[in-house]
Coordinates of C-alpha atoms and ligand atoms in Angstrom, one line a residue:
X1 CA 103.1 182.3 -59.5
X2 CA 103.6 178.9 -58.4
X3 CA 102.1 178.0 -55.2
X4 CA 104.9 177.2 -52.7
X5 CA 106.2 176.8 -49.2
X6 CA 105.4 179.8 -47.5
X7 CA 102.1 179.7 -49.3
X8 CA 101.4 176.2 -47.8
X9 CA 102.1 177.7 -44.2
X10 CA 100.2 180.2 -44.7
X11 CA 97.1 178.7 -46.5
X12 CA 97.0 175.1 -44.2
X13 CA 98.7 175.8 -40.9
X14 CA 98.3 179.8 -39.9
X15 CA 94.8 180.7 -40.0
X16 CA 91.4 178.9 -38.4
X17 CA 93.9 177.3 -36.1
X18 CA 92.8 177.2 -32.0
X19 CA 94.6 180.0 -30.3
X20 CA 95.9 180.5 -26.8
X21 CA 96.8 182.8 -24.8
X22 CA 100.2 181.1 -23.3
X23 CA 101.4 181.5 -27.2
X24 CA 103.3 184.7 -27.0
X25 CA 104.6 184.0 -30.7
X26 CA 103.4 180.7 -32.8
X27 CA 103.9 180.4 -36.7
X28 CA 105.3 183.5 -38.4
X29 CA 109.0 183.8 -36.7
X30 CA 112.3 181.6 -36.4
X31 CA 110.9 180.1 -32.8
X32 CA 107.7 180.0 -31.0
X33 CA 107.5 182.0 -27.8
X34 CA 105.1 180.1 -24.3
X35 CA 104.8 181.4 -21.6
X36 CA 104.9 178.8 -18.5
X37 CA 102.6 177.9 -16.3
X38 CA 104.1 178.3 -12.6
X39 CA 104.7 175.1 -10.6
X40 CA 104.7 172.8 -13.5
X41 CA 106.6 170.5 -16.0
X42 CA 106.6 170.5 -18.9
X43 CA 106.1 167.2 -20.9
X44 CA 107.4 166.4 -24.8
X45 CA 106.7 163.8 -26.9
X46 CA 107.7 163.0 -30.5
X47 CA 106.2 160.6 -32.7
X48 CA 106.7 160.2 -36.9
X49 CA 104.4 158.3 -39.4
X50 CA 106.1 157.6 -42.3
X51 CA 104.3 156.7 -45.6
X52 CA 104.4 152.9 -46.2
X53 CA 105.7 152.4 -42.7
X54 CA 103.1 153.3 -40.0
X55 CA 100.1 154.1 -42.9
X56 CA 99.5 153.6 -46.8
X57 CA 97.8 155.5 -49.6
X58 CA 94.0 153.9 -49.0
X59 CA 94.2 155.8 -45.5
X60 CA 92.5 159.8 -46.0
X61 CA 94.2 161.9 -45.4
X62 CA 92.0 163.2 -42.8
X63 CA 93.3 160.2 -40.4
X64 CA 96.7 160.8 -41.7
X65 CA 96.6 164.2 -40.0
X66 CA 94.1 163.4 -36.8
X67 CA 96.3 159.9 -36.5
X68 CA 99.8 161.9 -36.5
X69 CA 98.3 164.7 -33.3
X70 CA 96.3 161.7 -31.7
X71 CA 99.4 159.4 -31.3
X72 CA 101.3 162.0 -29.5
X73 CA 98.8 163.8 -27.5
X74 CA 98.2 159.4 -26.5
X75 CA 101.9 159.7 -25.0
X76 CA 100.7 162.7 -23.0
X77 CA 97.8 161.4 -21.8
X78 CA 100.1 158.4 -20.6
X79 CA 102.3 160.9 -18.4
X80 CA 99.0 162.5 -16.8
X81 CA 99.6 165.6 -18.5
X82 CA 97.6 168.4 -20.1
X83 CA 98.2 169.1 -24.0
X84 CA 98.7 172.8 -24.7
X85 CA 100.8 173.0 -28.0
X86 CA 102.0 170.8 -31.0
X87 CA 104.9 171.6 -33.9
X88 CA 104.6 170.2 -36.9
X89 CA 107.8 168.6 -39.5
X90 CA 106.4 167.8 -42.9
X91 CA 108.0 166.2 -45.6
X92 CA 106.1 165.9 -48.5
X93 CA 107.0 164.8 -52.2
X94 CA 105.0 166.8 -54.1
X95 CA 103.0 169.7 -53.5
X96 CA 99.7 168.1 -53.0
X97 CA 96.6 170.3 -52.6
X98 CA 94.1 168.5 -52.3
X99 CA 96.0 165.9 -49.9
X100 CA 97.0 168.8 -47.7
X101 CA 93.5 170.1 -47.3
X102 CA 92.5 166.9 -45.6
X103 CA 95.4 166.2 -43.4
X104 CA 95.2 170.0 -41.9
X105 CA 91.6 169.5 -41.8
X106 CA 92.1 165.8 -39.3
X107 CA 94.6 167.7 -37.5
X108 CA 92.7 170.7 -36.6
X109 CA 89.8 169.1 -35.8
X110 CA 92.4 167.4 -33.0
X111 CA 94.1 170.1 -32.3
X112 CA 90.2 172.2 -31.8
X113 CA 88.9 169.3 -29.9
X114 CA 91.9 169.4 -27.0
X115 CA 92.8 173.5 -27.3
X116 CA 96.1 172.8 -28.8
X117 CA 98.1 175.6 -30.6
X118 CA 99.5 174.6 -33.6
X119 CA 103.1 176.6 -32.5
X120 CA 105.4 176.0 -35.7
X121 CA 107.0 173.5 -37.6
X122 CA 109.0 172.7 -40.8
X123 CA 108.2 172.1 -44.3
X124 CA 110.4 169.9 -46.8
X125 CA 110.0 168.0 -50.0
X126 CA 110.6 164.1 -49.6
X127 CA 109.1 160.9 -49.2
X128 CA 105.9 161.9 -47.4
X129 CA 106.5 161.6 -43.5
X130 CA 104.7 163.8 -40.6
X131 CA 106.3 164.3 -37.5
X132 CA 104.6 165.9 -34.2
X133 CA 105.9 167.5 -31.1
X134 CA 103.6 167.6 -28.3
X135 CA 103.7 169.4 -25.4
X136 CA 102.0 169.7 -22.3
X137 CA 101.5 170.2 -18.4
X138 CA 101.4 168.4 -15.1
X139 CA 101.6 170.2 -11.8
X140 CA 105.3 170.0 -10.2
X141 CA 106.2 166.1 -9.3
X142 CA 102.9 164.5 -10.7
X143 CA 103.3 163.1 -14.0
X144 CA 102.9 159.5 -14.4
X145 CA 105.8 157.1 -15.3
X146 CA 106.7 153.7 -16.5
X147 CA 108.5 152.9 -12.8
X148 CA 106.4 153.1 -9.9
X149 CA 104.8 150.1 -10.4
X150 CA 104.9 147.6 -7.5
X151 CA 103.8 144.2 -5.8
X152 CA 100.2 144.2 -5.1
X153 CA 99.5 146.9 -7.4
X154 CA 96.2 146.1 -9.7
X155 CA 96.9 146.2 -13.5
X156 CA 94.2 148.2 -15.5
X157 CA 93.5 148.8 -18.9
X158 CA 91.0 151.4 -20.6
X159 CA 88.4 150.6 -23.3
X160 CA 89.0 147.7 -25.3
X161 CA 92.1 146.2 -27.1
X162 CA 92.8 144.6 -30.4
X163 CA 90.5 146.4 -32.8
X164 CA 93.1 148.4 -34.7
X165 CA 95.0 145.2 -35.2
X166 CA 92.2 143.6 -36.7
X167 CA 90.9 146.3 -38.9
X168 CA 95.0 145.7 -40.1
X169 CA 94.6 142.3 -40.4
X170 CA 90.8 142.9 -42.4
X171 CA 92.7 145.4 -44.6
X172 CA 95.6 143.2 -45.7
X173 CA 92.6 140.2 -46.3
X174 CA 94.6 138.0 -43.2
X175 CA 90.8 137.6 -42.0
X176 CA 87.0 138.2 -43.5
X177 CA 84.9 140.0 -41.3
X178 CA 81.6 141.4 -42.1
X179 CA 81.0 145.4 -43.1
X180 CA 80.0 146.6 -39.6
X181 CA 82.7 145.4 -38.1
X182 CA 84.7 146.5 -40.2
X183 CA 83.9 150.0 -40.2
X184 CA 83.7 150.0 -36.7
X185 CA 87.6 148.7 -36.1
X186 CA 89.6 150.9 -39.2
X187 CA 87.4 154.2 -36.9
X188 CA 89.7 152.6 -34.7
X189 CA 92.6 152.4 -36.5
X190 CA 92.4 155.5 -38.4
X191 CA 91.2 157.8 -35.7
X192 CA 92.2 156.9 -32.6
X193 CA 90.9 158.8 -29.5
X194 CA 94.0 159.5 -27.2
X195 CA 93.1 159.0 -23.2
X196 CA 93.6 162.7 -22.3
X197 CA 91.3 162.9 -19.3
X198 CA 91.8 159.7 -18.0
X199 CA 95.5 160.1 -18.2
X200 CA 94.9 163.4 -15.5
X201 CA 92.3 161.6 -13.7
X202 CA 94.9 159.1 -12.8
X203 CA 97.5 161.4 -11.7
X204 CA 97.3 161.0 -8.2
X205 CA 96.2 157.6 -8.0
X206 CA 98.4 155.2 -10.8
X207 CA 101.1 154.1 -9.9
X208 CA 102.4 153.4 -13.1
X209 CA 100.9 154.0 -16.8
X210 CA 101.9 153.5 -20.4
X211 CA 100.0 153.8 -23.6
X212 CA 99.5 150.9 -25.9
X213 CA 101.0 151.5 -29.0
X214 CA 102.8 147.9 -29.5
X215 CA 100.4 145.7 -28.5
X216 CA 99.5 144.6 -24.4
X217 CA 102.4 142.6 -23.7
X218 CA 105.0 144.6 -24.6
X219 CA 103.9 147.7 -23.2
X220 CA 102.8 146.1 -20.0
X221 CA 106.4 144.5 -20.3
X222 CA 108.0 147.8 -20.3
X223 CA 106.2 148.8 -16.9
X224 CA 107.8 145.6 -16.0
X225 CA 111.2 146.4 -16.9
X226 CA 111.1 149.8 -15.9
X227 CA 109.7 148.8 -12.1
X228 CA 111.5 145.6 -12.0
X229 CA 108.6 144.0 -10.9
X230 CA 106.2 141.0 -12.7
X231 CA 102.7 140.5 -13.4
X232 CA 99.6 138.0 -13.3
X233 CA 97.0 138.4 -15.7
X234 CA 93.8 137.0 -16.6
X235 CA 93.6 136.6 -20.3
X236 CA 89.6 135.9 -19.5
X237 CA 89.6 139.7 -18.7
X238 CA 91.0 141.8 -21.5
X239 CA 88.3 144.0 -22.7
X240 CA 87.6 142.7 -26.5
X241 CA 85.1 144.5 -28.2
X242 CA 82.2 142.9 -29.8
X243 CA 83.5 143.4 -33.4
X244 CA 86.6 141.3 -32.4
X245 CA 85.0 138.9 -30.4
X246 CA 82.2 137.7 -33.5
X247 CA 84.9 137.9 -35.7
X248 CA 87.3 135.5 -34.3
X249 CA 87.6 132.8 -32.2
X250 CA 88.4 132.9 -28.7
X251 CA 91.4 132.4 -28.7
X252 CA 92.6 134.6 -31.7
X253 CA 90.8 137.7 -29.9
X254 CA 92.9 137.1 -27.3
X255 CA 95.9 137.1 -29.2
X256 CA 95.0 140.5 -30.9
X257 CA 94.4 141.8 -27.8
X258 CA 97.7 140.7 -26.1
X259 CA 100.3 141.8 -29.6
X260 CA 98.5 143.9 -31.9
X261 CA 99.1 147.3 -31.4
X262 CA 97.6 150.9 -32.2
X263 CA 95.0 150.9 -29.8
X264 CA 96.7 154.0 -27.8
X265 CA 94.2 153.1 -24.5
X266 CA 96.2 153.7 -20.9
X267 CA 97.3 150.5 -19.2
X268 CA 98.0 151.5 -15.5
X269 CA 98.3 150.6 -12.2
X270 CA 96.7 151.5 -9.0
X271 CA 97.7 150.1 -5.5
X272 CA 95.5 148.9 -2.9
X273 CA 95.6 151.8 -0.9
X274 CA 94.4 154.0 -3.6
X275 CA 91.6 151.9 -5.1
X276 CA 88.7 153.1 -3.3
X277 CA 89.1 156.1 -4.4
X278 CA 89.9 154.6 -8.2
X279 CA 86.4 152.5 -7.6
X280 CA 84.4 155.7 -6.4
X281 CA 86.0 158.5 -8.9
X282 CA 87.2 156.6 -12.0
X283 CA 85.2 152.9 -12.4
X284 CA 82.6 154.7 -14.6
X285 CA 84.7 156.7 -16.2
X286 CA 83.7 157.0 -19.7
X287 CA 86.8 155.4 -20.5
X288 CA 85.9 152.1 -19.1
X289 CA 88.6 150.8 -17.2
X290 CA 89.0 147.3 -16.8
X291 CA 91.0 145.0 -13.7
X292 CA 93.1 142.3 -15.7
X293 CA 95.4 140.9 -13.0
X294 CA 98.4 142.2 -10.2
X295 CA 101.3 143.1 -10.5
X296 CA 104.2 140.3 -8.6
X297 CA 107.3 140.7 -7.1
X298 CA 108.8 138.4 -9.8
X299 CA 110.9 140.6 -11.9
X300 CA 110.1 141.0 -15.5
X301 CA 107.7 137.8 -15.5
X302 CA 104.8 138.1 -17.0
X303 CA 102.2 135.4 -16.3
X304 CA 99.2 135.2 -18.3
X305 CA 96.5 132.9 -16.7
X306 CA 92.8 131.9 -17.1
X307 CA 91.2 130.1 -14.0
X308 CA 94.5 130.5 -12.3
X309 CA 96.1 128.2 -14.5
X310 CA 99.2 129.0 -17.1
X311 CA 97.0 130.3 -20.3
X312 CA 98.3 127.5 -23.1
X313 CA 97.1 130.0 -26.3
X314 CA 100.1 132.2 -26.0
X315 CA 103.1 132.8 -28.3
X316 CA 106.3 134.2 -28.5
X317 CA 105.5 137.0 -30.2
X318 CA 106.0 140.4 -28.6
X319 CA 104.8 143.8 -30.2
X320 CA 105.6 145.6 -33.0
X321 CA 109.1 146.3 -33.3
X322 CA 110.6 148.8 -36.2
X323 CA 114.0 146.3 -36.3
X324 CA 112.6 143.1 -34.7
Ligands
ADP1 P1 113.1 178.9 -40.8 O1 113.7 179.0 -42.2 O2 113.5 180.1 -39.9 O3 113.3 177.6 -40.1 P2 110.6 178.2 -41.9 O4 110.6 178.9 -43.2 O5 111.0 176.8 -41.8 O6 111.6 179.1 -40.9 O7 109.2 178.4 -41.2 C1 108.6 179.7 -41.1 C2 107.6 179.7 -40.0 O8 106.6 178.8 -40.4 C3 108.1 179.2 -38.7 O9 107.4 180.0 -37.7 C4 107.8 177.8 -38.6 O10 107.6 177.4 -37.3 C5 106.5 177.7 -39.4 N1 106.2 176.5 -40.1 C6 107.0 175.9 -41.1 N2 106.4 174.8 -41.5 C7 105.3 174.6 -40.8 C8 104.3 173.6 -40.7 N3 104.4 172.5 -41.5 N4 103.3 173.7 -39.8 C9 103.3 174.7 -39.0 N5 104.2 175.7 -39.0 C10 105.2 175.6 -39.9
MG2 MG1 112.6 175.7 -41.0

């Protein structure tokens, strides 16, 4: 008998899969069953890759499925909240064993890593897209937003930025860069590591947060927009990595720090009256977060500076947008 839907469910997404004990019901019926946690909200996030758009056939499909989880447990971590439980829509064109066993295989290993429950999902034949629900927790009145950003307030970011849009760049031959490097930034674009613990860490001391998925500027811009306030930053400070810094100029690195996106670190702001405890609880957090400027009371201007001076390096470009 031909191997089908409900064998797919059963054989990829039921079994080996972390378990918890607010699941009442997960796979199996027409809805999952939670149970709540009391004093909390809940926080949802949705995010699709489509085939062609957001990835292509070289990626494995091992990042395909971490990539997909990772992505949306990034948007949690950007809220401050806990991840307890994904759902899954797959369309696929073909049923694809061998393509299947990799993708489950990324996204467990996710799903394992954070104790997420894989709670349901939906399974359709089309062009191959993956879709991802996840949800999560953050005590009553805590989770972090794009609008509480304001005057004074220090502008952070985590890690380092512009990798993933280099190993892009590498991929489609728009720059050479040596081997190492190159492995080094696609682990980065393939399998990003979502800021889950910073992201609670920061719960009661950001002010604002956001993930970068479109590149620096126009994530930092919606914290802008969203707290109709501005922002000074030091273009000297954006943490680069190594790999991008030998493997173009200065300038350039700069750039791929400020548009490219995919990098899913936090950027985030703390005020001055809660950055001694930021410096004593978070500055060596392994998540390295960096000071690149202040945020202004000049609404929705963003100034980007070195030595206190307008920065002349920058373009117009923005970040990714799907209908720019
Ligand atoms: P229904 O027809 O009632 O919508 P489905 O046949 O779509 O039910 O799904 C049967 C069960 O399998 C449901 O519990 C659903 O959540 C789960 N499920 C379907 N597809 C997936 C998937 N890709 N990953 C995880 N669970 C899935
Ligand atoms: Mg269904």
């Amino acid at each position: 008998m031909a191997f089908g839907e409900f064998d797919l469910i059963d054989t990829y997404f039921t079994h080996r899969w972390p378990k918890r004990d607010d699941v009442v019901k997960g796979v199996g019926d027409d809805a999952a069953i939670l149970t709540l946690p009391s004093d909390s909200e809940l926080i949802i996030a949705t995010d699709t890759m489509v085939s062609g758009v957001h990835f292509d056939e070289q990626m494995p499909a091992r990042a395909v499925g971490h990539k997909v989880a990772a992505v949306n447990l990034s948007d949690l971590a950007a809220m401050g909240a806990e991840p307890a439980w994904l759902s899954l829509a797959l369309t696929l064109p073909e049923m694809d064993q061998e393509w299947l066993e990799g993708f489950s295989h990324g996204l467990r290993e996710i799903c394992d890593y954070y104790d997420c429950h894989l709670i349901g999902g939906d399974t359709t034949k089309g062009p191959l897209t993956l879709t991802v629900t996840a949800h999560g927790f953050v005590p009553q009145g805590t989770a972090l937003r794009r609008d509480g950003a304001k005057p004074g307030d220090w502008i952070y970011v985590s890690g380092s930025i512009g990798d993933a849009g280099l190993a892009l760049a590498a991929q489609q031959r728009k720059v050479q860069i040596s081997d190492s490097h190159y492995r080094r930034v696609l682990e980065r674009l393939y399998f990003p590591s979502p800021r889950v613990a910073l992201g609670q860490a920061l719960r009661d001391i950001a002010s604002s947060a956001i993930d970068i998925s479109d590149g620096l500027k126009a994530d930092l811009g919606h914290i802008l927009q969203a707290s109709n306030v501005g922002a000074r930053v030091d273009v000297d400070e954006l943490p680069l990595s190594l790999a991008l810094t030998e493997s173009v100029t200065g300038e350039d690195a700069i750039r791929y720090a400020l548009h490219s996106g995919d990098d899913y670190e936090l950027c985030f702001t703390v005020p001055e009256s809660r950055r001694g405890v930021f410096d004593t609880v978070l500055a060596r957090h392994p998540a390295k977060p960096t000071c690149i400027g202040r945020i202004t009371s000049e609404a929705n201007k963003l100034r980007l500076e070195r030595n206190e001076e307008p920065w002349q390096g920058a373009d117009e470009k923005g970040g990714y947008d799907h209908f720019g």
